[in-house]
Short mmCIF file of C-alpha atoms in Angstrom, two decimals:
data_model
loop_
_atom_site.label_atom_id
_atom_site.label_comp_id
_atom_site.label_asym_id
_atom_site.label_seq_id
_atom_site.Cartn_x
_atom_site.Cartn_y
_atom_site.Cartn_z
CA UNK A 283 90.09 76.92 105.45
CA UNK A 284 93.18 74.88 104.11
CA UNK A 285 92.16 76.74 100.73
CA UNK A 286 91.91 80.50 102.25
CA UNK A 287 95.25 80.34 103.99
CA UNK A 288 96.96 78.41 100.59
CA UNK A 289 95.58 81.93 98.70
CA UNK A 290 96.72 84.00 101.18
CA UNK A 291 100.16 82.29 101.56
CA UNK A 292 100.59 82.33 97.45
CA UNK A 293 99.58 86.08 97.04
CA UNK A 294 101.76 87.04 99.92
CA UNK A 295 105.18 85.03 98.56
CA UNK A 296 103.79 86.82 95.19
CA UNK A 297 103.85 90.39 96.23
CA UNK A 298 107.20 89.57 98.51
CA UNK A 299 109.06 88.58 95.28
CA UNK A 300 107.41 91.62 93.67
CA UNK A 301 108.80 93.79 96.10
CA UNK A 302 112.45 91.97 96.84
CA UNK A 303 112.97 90.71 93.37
CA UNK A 304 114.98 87.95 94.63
CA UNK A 305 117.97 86.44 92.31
CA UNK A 306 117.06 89.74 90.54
CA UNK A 307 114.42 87.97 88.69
CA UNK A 308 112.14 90.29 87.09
CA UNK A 309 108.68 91.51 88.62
CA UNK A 310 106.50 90.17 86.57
CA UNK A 311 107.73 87.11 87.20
CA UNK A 312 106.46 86.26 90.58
CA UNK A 313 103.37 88.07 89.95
CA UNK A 314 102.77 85.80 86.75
CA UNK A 315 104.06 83.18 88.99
CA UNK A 316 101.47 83.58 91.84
CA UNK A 317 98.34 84.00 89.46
CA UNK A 318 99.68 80.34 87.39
CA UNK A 319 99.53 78.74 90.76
CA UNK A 320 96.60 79.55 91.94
CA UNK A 321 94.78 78.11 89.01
CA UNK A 322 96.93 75.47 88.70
CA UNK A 323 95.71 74.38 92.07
CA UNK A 324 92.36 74.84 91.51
CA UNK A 325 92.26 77.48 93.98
CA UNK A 326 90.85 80.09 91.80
CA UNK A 327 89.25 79.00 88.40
CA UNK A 328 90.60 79.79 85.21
CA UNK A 329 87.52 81.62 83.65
CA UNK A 330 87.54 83.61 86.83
CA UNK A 331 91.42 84.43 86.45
CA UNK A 332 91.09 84.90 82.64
CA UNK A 333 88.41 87.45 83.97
CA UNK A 334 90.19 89.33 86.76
CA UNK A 335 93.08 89.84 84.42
CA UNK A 336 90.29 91.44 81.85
CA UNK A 337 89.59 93.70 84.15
CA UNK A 338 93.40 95.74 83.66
CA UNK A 339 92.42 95.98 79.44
CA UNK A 340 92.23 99.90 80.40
CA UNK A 341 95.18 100.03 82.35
CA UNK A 342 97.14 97.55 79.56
CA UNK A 343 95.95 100.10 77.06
CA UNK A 344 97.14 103.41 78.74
CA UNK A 345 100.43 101.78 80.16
CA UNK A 346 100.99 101.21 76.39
CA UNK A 347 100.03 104.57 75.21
CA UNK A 348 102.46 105.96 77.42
CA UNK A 349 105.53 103.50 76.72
CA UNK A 350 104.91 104.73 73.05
CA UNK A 351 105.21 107.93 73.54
CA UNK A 352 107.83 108.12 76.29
CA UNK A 353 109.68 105.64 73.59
CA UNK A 354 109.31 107.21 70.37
CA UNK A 355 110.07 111.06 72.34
CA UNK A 356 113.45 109.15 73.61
CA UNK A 357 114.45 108.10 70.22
CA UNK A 358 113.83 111.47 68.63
CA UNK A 359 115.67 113.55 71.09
CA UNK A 360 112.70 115.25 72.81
CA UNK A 361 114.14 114.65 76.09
CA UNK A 362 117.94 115.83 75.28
CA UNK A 363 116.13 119.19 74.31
CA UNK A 364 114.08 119.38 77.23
CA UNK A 365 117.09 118.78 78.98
CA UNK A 366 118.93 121.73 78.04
CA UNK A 367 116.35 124.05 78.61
CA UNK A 368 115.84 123.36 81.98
CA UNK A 369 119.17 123.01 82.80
CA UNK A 370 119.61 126.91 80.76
CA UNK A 371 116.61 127.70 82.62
CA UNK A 372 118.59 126.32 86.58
CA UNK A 373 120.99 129.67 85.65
CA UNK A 374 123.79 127.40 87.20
CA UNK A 375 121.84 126.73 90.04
CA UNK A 376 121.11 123.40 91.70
CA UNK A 377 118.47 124.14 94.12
CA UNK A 378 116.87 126.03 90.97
CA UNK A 379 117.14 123.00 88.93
CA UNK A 380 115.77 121.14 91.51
CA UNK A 381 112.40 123.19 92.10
CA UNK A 382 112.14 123.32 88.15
CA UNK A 383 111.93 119.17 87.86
CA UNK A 384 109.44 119.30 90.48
CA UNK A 385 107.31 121.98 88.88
CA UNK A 386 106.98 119.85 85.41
CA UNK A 387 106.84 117.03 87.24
CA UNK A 388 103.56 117.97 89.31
CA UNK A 389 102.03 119.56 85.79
CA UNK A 390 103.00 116.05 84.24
CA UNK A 391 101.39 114.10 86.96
CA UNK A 392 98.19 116.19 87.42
CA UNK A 393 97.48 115.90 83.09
CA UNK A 394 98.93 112.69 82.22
CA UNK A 395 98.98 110.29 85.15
CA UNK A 396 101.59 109.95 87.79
CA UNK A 397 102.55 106.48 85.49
CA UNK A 398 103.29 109.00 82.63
CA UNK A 399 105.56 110.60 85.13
CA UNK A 400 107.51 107.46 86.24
CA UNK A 401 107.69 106.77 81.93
CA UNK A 402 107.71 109.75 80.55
CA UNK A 403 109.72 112.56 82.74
CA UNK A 404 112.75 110.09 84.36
CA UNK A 405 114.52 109.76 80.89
CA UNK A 406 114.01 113.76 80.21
CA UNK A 407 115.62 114.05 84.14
CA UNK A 408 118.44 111.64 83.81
CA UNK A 409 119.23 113.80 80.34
CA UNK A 410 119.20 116.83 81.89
CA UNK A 411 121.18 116.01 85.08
CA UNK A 412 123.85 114.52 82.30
CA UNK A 413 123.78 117.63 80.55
CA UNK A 414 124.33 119.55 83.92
CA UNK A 415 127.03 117.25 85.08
CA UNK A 416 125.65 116.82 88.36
CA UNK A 417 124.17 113.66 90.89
CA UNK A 418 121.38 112.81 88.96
CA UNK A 419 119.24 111.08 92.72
CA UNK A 420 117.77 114.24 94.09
CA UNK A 421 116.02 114.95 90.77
CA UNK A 422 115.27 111.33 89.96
CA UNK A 423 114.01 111.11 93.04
CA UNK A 424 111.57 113.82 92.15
CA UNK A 425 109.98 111.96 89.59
CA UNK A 426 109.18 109.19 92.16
CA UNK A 427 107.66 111.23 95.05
CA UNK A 428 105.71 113.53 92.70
CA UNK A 429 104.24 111.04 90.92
CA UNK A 430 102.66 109.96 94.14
CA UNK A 431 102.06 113.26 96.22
CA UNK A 432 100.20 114.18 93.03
CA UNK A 433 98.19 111.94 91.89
CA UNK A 434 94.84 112.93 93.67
CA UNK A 435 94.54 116.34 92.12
CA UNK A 436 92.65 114.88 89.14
CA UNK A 437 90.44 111.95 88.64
CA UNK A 438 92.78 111.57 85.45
CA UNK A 439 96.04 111.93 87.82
CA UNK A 440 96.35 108.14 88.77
CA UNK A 441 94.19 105.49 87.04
CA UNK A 442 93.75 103.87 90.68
CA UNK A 443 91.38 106.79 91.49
CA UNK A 444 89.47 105.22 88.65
CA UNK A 445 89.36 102.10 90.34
CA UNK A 446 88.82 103.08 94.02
CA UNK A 447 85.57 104.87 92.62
CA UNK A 448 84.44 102.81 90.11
CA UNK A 449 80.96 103.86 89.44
CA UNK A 450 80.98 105.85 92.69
CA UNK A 451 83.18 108.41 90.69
CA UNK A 452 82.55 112.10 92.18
CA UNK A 453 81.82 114.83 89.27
CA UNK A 454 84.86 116.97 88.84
CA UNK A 455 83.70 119.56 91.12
CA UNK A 456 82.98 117.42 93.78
CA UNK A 457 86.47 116.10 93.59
CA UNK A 458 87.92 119.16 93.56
CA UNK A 459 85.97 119.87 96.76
CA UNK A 460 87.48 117.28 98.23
CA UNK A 461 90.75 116.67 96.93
CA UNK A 462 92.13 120.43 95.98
CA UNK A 463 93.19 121.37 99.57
CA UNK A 464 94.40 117.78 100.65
CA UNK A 465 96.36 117.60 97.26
CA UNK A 466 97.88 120.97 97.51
CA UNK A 467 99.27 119.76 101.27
CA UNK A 468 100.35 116.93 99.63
CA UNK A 469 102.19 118.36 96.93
CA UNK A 470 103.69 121.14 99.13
CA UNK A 471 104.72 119.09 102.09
CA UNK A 472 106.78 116.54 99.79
CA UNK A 473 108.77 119.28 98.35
CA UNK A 474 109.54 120.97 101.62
CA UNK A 475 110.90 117.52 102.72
CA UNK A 476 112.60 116.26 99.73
CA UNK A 477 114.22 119.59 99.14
CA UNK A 478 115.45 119.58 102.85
CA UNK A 479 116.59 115.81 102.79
CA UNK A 480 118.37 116.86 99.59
CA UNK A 481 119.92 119.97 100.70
CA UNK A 482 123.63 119.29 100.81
CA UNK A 483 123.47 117.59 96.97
CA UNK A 484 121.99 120.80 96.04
CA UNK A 485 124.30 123.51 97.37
CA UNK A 486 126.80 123.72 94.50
CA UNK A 487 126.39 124.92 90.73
CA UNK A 488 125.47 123.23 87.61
CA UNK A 489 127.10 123.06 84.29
CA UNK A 490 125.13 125.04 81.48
CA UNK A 491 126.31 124.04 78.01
CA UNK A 492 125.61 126.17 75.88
CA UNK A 493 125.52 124.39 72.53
CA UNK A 494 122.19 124.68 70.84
CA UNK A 495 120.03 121.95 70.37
CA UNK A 496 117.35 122.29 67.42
CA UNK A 497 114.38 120.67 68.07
CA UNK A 498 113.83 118.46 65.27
CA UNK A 499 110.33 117.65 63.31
CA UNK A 500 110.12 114.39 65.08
CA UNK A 501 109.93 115.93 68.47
CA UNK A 502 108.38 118.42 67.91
CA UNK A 503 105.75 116.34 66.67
CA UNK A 504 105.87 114.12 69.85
CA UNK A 505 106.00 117.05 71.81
CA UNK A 506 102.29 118.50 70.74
CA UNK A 507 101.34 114.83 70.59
CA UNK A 508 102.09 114.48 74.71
CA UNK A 509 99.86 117.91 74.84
CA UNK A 510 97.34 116.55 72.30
CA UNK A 511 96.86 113.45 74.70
CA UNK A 512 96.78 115.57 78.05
CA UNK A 513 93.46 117.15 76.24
CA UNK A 514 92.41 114.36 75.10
CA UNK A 515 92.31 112.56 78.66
CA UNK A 516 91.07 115.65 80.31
CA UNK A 517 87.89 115.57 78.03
CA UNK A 518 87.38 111.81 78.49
CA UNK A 519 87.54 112.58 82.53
CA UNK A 520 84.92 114.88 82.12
CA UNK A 521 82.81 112.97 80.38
CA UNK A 522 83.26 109.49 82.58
CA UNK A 523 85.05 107.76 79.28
CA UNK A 524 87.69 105.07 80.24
CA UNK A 525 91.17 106.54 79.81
CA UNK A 526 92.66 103.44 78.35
CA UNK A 527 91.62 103.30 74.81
CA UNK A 528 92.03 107.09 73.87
CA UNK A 529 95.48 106.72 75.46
CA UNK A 530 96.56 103.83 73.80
CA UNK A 531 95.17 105.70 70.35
CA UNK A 532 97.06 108.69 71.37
CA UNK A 533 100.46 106.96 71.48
CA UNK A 534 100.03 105.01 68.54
CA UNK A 535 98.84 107.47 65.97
CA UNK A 536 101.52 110.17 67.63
CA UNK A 537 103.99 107.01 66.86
CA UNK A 538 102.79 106.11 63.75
CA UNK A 539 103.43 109.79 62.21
CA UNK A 540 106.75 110.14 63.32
CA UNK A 541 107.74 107.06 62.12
CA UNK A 542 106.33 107.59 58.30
CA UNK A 543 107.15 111.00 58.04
CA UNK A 544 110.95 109.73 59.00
CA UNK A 545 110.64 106.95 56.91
CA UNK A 546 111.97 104.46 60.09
CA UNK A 547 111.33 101.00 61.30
CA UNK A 548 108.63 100.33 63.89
CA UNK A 549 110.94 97.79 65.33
CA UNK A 550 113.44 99.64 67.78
CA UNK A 551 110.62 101.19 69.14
CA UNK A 552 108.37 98.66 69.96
CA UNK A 553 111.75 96.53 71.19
CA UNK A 554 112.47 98.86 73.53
CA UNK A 555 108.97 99.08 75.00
CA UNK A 556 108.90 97.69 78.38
CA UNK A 557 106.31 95.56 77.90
CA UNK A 558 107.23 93.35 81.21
CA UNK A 559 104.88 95.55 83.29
CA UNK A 560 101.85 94.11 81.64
CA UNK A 561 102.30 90.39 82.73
CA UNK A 562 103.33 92.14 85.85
CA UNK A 563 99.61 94.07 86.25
CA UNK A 564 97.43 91.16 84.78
CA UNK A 565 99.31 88.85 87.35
CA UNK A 566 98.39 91.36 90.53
CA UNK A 567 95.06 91.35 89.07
CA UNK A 568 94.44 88.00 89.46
CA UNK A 569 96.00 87.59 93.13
CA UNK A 570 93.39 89.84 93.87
CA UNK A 571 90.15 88.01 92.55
CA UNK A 572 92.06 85.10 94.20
CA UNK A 573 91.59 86.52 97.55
CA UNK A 574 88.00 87.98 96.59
CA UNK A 575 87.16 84.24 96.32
CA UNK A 576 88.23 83.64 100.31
CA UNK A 577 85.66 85.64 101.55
CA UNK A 578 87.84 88.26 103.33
CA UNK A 579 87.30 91.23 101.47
CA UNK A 580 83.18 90.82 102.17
CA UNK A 581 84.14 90.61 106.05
CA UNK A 582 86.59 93.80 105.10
CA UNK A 583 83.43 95.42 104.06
CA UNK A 584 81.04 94.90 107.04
CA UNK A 585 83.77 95.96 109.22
CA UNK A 586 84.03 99.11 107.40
CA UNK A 587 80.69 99.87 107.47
CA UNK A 588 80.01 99.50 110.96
CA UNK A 589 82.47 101.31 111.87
CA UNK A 590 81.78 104.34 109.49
CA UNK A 591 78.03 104.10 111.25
CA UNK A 592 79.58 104.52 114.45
CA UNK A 593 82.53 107.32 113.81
CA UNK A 594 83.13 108.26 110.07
CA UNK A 595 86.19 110.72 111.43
CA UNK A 596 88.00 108.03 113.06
CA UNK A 597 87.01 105.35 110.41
CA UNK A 598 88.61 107.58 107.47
CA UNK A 599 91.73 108.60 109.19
CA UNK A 600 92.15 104.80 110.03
CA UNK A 601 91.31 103.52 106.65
CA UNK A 602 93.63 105.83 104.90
CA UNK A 603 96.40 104.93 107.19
CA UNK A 604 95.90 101.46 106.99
CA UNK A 605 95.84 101.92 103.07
CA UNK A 606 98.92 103.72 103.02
CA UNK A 607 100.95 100.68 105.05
CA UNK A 608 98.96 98.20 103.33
CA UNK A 609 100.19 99.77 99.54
CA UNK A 610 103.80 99.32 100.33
CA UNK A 611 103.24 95.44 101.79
CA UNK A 612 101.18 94.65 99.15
CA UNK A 613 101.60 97.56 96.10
CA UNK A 614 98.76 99.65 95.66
CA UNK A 615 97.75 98.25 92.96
CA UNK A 616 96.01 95.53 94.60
CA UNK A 617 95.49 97.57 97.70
CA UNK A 618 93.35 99.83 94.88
CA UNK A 619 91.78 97.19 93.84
CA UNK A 620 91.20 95.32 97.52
CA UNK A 621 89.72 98.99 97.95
CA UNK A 622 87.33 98.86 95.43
CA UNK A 623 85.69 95.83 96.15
CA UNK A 624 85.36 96.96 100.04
CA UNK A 625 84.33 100.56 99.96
CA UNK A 626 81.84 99.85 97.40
CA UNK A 627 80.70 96.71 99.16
CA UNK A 628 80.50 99.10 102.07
CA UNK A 629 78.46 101.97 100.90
CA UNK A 630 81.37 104.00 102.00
CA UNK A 631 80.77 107.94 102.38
CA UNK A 632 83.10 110.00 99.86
CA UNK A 633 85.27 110.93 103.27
CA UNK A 634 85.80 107.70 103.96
CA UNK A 635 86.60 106.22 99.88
CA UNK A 636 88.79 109.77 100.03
CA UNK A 637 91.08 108.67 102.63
CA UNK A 638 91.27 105.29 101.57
CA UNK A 639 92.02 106.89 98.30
CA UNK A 640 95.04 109.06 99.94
CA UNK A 641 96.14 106.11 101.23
CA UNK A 642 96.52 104.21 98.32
CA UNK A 643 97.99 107.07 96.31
CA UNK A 644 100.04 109.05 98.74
CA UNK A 645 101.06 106.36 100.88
CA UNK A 646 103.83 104.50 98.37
CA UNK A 647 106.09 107.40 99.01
CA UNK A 648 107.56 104.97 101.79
CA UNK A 649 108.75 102.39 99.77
CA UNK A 650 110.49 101.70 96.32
CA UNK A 651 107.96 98.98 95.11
CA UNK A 652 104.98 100.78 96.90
CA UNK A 653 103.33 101.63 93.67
CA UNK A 654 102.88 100.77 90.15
CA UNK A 655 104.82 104.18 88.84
CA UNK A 656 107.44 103.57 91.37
CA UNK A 657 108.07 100.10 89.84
CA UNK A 658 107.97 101.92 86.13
CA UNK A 659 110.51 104.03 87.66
CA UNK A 660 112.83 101.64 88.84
CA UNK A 661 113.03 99.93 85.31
CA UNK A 662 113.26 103.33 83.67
CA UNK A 663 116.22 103.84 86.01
CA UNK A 664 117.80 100.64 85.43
CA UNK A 665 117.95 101.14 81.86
CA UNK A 666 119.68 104.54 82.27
CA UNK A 667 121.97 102.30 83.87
CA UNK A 668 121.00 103.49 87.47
CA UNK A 669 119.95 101.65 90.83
CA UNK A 670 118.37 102.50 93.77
CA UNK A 671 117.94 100.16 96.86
CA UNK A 672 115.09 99.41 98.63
CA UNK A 673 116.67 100.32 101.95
CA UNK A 674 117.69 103.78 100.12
CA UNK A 675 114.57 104.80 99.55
CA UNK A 676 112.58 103.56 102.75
CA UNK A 677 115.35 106.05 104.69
CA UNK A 678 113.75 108.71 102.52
CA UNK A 679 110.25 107.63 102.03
CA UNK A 680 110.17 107.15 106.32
CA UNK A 681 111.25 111.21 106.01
CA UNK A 682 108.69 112.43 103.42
CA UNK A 683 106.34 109.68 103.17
CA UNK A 684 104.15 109.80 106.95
CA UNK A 685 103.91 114.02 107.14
CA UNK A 686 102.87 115.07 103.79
CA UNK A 687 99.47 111.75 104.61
CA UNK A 688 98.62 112.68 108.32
CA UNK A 689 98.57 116.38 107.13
CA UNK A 690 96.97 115.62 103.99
CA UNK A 691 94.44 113.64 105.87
CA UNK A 692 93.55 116.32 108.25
CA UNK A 693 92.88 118.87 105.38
CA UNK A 694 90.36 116.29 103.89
CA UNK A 695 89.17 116.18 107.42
CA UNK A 696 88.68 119.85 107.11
CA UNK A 697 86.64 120.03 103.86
CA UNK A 698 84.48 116.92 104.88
CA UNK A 699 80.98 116.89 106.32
#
């Protein structure tokens, strides 16, 4: 008992420094913090931590893919050019400029991961509000909600659908059955929202320079490598391939030509890297086996199941609101994870793993640490030299966040047996 509640007690303080970041000590610090603990006193053994954190090598591998790319498009000016042309394309226009981030951010999302949205698209944003001369927020904050709202379109849209599935993993037309019309609500009910809660940043005009921008070789390159690797994990969806690897090979071959052909150092690239976040994942993967080892998560599943015997529309819409909540206490990384273990445990029907699953990806739209992309899009913010609170973005996320799942939940409801 004294154990349990010790494991419990350590992986909450964990997550709660995650979240707060007190003395504005890095994330991966408490996470890293929590996992060293629990082996430390012997309440989880090392082999079994050394294994949990094993389990991320995919995600370590695609967070790294992405870091190189989003790092090496920085350096050559990809994003500066982006920039321009969709502030050229706004025609002075703020709303306009507004709808357009959101468009390429929901393409981004759905073919590269809502992660290569928090990495990839905030720099390109933050450029492009520069270059417009406006309050870069609203459209930052468009990289955040998107990344979430659209995340359940693909299999290949969040790696925690991955994980919720496991080897449960619908075929691609199944998940379209069921995820299409929910993801579409999703999608269009976070717009309507954000652009509303937006609307008096976005009634004036934009600056349009218009200075030309060349796009050099080196982004160029970058730029077909981004579209090379959007194929690449769209085929490896399809045929059930872990996303990591390819990623990761992705990133550093697109690196690796840009660099040769430009004759440059490998160093201010992989400097620049935010590397922090992979302490930071390995260290929530190990809370988690730690309280796998209490014996809650088996109860979680007999519970579940039970109740799915007895009402499977009740159980779903429960389980996805109670994975929504439970991603912003916790992050939903571990909530994807805690999900996992239970709904497979379970036996859970494919309505009840799909709410669970909206949950977990939907459902950190309410807070600023609710999800691992959030969290990659706070530290690409801070080093644009931006902050946003965590009381900030709860007034928001308590506006956007609860319509876009209840509705999004009652279109799965719809397309469910």
């Amino acid at each position: 008992m004294f154990a349990s509640t010790a494991t419990w007690g350590i992986a909450g303080l964990a997550t709660l420094g995650v979240v707060a970041r007190p003395w504005n000590l890095p994330e991966y610090i408490w996470a890293v913090t929590g996992a060293v603990l629990l082996v430390a006193l012997d309440l989880l053994p090392w082999r079994d931590a050394i294994a949990a954190a094993g389990k991320g090598v995919d995600v370590y591998f695609f967070l790294i893919g992405m870091m190189l790319l989003a790092e090496v498009a920085r350096k050559e000016g990809l994003f500066d050019w982006l920039a321009v042309q969709a502030v050229r394309r706004s025609h002075h226009s703020a709303s306009r400029l507004f709808a357009i981030v959101y468009a390429v951010g929901t393409l981004v999302t759905i073919f590269l991961s809502n992660d290569a949205t928090a990495v990839v698209l905030t720099p390109a944003v933050y450029a492009a509000t520069r270059a417009a001369k406006v309050e870069p927020l609203p459209y930052l904050f468009v990289c955040a909600f998107i990344a979430n709202a659209a995340s359940f379109v693909l299999p290949i849209s969040n790696p925690a659908n991955l994980v919720v599935f496991g080897e449960r993993m619908p075929t691609l037309l199944e998940w379209l059955h069921y995820f299409a019309l929910p993801s579409a609500v999703a999608i269009i009910v976070t717009f309507a929202l954000l652009r509303f809660s937006q609307r008096n940043s976005l009634a004036g005009r934009v600056d349009s320079d218009e200075t030309p921008i060349a796009l050099t070789r080196g982004a160029a390159i970058v730029a077909f490598g981004i579209a090379a690797t959007a194929i690449v994990l769209l085929a490896a969806s399809a045929l059930g391939r872990d996303l990591g690897l390819p990623t990761f090979a992705c990133g550093a071959i697109v690196t690796a030509i840009v660099l040769l052909l430009g004759r440059k150092s490998p160093l201010p690239v992989l400097r620049d890297v935010s590397w922090s976040v992979l302490p930071l994942v390995a260290g929530l993967f190990i809370l988690v086996e730690g309280l796998n080892h209490t014996g809650v998560l088996p109860a979680l599943a007999d519970v579940l199941k039970q109740a799915a015997a007895t009402s499977p529309h009740a159980t779903a819409w429960s389980a996805g609101i109670i994975a929504a909540t439970a991603s912003n206490l916790i992050n939903n990384l571990p909530m994807g994870l805690i999900a996992a273990t239970t709904t497979q445990a379970a036996q859970a029907s494919h309505q009840v793993t799909g709410a669970i699953l909206i949950g977990v990806d939907l459902g950190p739209n309410l807070s600023v640490t609710g999800s691992l992309a959030t969290i990659l899009w706070l530290i690409a913010l801070r080093r644009e030299g931006e902050h946003v609170g965590a009381l900030r973005f709860l007034r928001l996320g308590i506006v956007v966040m609860p319509p876009a799942l209840l509705l999004s939940l009652f279109a799965l409801s719809l397309v469910s047996p």
